[in-house]
XYZ file of C-alpha atoms in Angstrom:
227
model
C -59.130 13.281 10.598
C -57.385 9.931 10.513
C -54.411 9.631 8.224
C -52.933 6.562 6.667
C -49.543 5.210 5.785
C -49.086 2.601 3.082
C -45.663 1.632 4.381
C -42.364 3.321 4.942
C -38.918 2.156 4.042
C -37.298 0.296 6.936
C -40.727 -0.407 8.448
C -42.818 -3.522 8.234
C -45.944 -3.410 6.109
C -48.827 -2.154 8.210
C -52.569 -2.241 7.461
C -54.169 0.953 6.250
C -56.143 2.792 8.872
C -59.814 3.346 8.247
C -60.237 6.947 7.149
C -63.009 9.086 8.629
C -62.518 11.672 5.884
C -60.233 12.339 2.977
C -56.618 11.964 4.068
C -54.644 15.199 4.340
C -51.422 13.255 3.711
C -50.395 9.849 2.446
C -47.067 8.038 2.255
C -47.069 5.252 -0.328
C -44.307 2.872 -1.351
C -43.712 1.539 -4.835
C -41.345 -0.878 -6.481
C -38.055 0.297 -7.964
C -39.565 0.211 -11.444
C -39.742 3.904 -12.353
C -42.450 3.389 -14.965
C -44.697 1.631 -12.456
C -43.995 4.267 -9.827
C -44.750 7.039 -12.326
C -48.103 5.456 -13.186
C -49.001 5.302 -9.497
C -47.924 8.915 -8.974
C -50.046 9.997 -11.947
C -53.036 8.247 -10.415
C -52.563 10.057 -7.109
C -52.192 13.415 -8.841
C -55.418 12.793 -10.762
C -57.052 12.261 -7.354
C -55.893 15.741 -6.304
C -52.885 14.734 -4.239
C -49.622 16.632 -4.708
C -46.312 14.755 -4.290
C -43.994 16.739 -2.027
C -41.552 14.183 -0.618
C -39.371 11.364 -1.931
C -37.254 8.614 -0.389
C -35.541 5.864 -2.374
C -33.686 2.820 -1.072
C -32.260 0.920 -4.002
C -33.093 -2.741 -3.564
C -36.108 -1.881 -1.399
C -38.374 0.595 -3.155
C -39.568 4.145 -3.659
C -41.590 6.060 -1.066
C -43.552 9.174 -2.006
C -45.164 11.648 0.363
C -48.368 13.307 -0.852
C -50.476 16.096 0.604
C -54.072 16.810 -0.263
C -54.322 19.599 -2.817
C -55.836 22.255 -0.495
C -52.766 21.934 1.738
C -50.400 22.200 -1.230
C -52.242 25.282 -2.455
C -51.374 27.050 0.797
C -47.735 27.120 -0.315
C -48.466 27.823 -3.973
C -48.200 24.288 -5.369
C -50.984 23.740 -7.905
C -49.570 21.227 -10.400
C -51.462 19.153 -12.914
C -48.638 16.665 -13.396
C -45.665 15.201 -11.551
C -42.516 13.469 -12.695
C -40.013 11.094 -11.103
C -36.506 11.142 -12.565
C -33.379 9.051 -11.950
C -30.018 10.599 -12.858
C -26.810 8.589 -12.575
C -24.512 10.176 -10.027
C -21.190 9.348 -11.691
C -21.460 12.101 -14.318
C -22.245 15.416 -12.659
C -22.076 17.315 -15.939
C -24.852 15.120 -17.322
C -26.832 15.602 -14.096
C -26.472 19.369 -14.421
C -27.524 19.381 -18.075
C -30.554 17.173 -17.458
C -31.687 19.162 -14.448
C -31.308 22.430 -16.353
C -33.414 20.998 -19.181
C -36.149 19.875 -16.790
C -36.280 23.275 -15.107
C -36.423 24.997 -18.493
C -39.377 22.781 -19.431
C -41.381 23.960 -16.419
C -40.635 21.192 -13.932
C -40.053 22.357 -10.373
C -38.314 20.042 -7.856
C -40.137 19.206 -4.632
C -37.648 16.710 -3.202
C -34.628 14.546 -3.914
C -33.172 11.260 -2.743
C -29.455 10.507 -3.003
C -28.380 6.883 -3.305
C -25.014 5.275 -3.934
C -25.605 5.193 -7.682
C -28.006 7.991 -8.512
C -29.955 11.127 -7.772
C -33.710 10.609 -7.724
C -35.707 13.801 -8.150
C -39.408 14.487 -7.790
C -40.847 17.303 -9.908
C -44.203 19.005 -10.383
C -45.166 21.127 -13.366
C -45.240 24.746 -12.254
C -44.641 27.898 -14.342
C -41.905 29.043 -11.991
C -38.657 30.428 -13.309
C -35.586 29.120 -11.503
C -32.590 31.434 -11.760
C -30.109 28.979 -10.269
C -29.883 25.762 -8.277
C -27.239 23.932 -6.304
C -26.661 20.612 -4.614
C -24.867 20.681 -1.272
C -24.033 18.107 1.349
C -22.696 17.961 4.884
C -22.734 15.790 7.975
C -26.221 15.640 9.447
C -27.003 17.639 12.584
C -29.590 20.247 13.476
C -27.017 23.027 13.775
C -25.434 22.184 10.411
C -28.825 22.120 8.680
C -29.668 25.566 10.043
C -26.256 26.909 9.035
C -26.636 25.594 5.478
C -30.070 27.148 5.083
C -28.843 30.519 6.343
C -25.779 30.382 4.084
C -27.820 29.817 0.930
C -30.414 32.391 1.953
C -27.654 34.962 1.459
C -27.854 34.106 -2.263
C -31.682 34.230 -2.242
C -31.849 30.449 -2.477
C -34.482 28.360 -0.689
C -34.458 24.697 0.210
C -36.267 22.471 -2.275
C -35.246 18.966 -1.206
C -33.379 16.932 1.395
C -31.959 13.427 1.554
C -30.076 11.388 4.131
C -27.235 9.368 2.666
C -25.968 6.383 4.639
C -27.696 7.808 7.704
C -25.034 10.409 8.512
C -24.712 12.692 5.476
C -27.452 15.092 4.422
C -27.868 16.268 0.838
C -29.710 19.467 -0.065
C -31.194 20.915 -3.210
C -31.430 24.708 -3.123
C -33.131 26.829 -5.777
C -33.462 30.524 -6.459
C -36.966 31.384 -7.608
C -39.126 34.385 -6.792
C -42.099 32.007 -6.740
C -40.596 29.724 -4.076
C -39.858 31.796 -0.981
C -41.550 30.121 2.011
C -42.158 32.520 4.872
C -41.234 29.970 7.524
C -39.263 26.719 7.559
C -39.402 24.020 10.206
C -37.405 20.809 10.612
C -38.421 17.980 12.902
C -37.942 14.248 13.355
C -40.322 11.481 14.369
C -39.408 8.077 15.709
C -39.570 5.568 12.858
C -42.672 3.748 14.016
C -46.204 3.990 12.709
C -47.820 5.667 15.716
C -45.141 8.341 16.072
C -45.211 9.142 12.359
C -48.996 9.393 12.171
C -49.286 11.462 15.346
C -46.409 13.698 14.262
C -47.829 14.461 10.828
C -51.301 15.102 12.199
C -50.070 17.435 14.943
C -47.741 19.488 12.740
C -50.193 19.829 9.871
C -52.903 20.867 12.330
C -50.613 23.789 13.210
C -50.617 24.922 9.585
C -47.324 23.361 8.472
C -47.094 21.700 5.054
C -44.491 18.935 4.539
C -42.243 19.480 1.531
C -39.552 16.874 1.927
C -38.642 13.911 4.049
C -35.736 11.597 4.696
C -35.902 8.179 6.324
C -33.262 6.845 8.681
C -33.098 3.613 10.625
C -34.567 5.060 13.817
C -36.121 8.367 12.761
C -37.899 10.146 9.929
C -36.813 13.750 9.284
C -39.368 16.202 7.895
C -39.079 19.593 6.284
C -42.179 21.762 6.714
C -42.967 25.205 5.323
C -45.634 27.863 5.661
């Protein structure tokens, strides 16, 4: 199965690859206009794609990672709608209140992107109760990522979003929900070029992994996979 990439932040626009069958994953980029991006996301969802990853570069655009619905169903994601939200980062009390309201309304976060000015969050509508959530951040390294995941697992919290900030700092969104407890978690990185990204996605998804978050750096793309 040949996959396609619309274009990734920090990459040049590349032509879409001819698909032999329905794509199991798609990365598409949109303008910074949230209303336009939301319309495009709605169109993808209506075509049975589930948005599971988000990357925003203010001044450049919004990238969304989608997986075909049968892949999303493997990890329990069966939404009928999705929502993209921007929350200003200079008022954390307002961020907390808005996020609590969204969770109470049945929106479950699948990824986040931290920028200098805001938190961007990608949600899908799922009837999952979230007992608690937390943002966390640290310097980015494989050992630190693993340590953070293990630390929050002690409080029954699972990773629900990642974001690289200025290329060196990683932000996390952890949630506690009995409905979101992936059996296995896998982090990897691909070189930030079209061939490496396409080959990487295809190989990892062929092994049964489902991508649920991604972060784009200058030289590499970091993926979170679950089973």
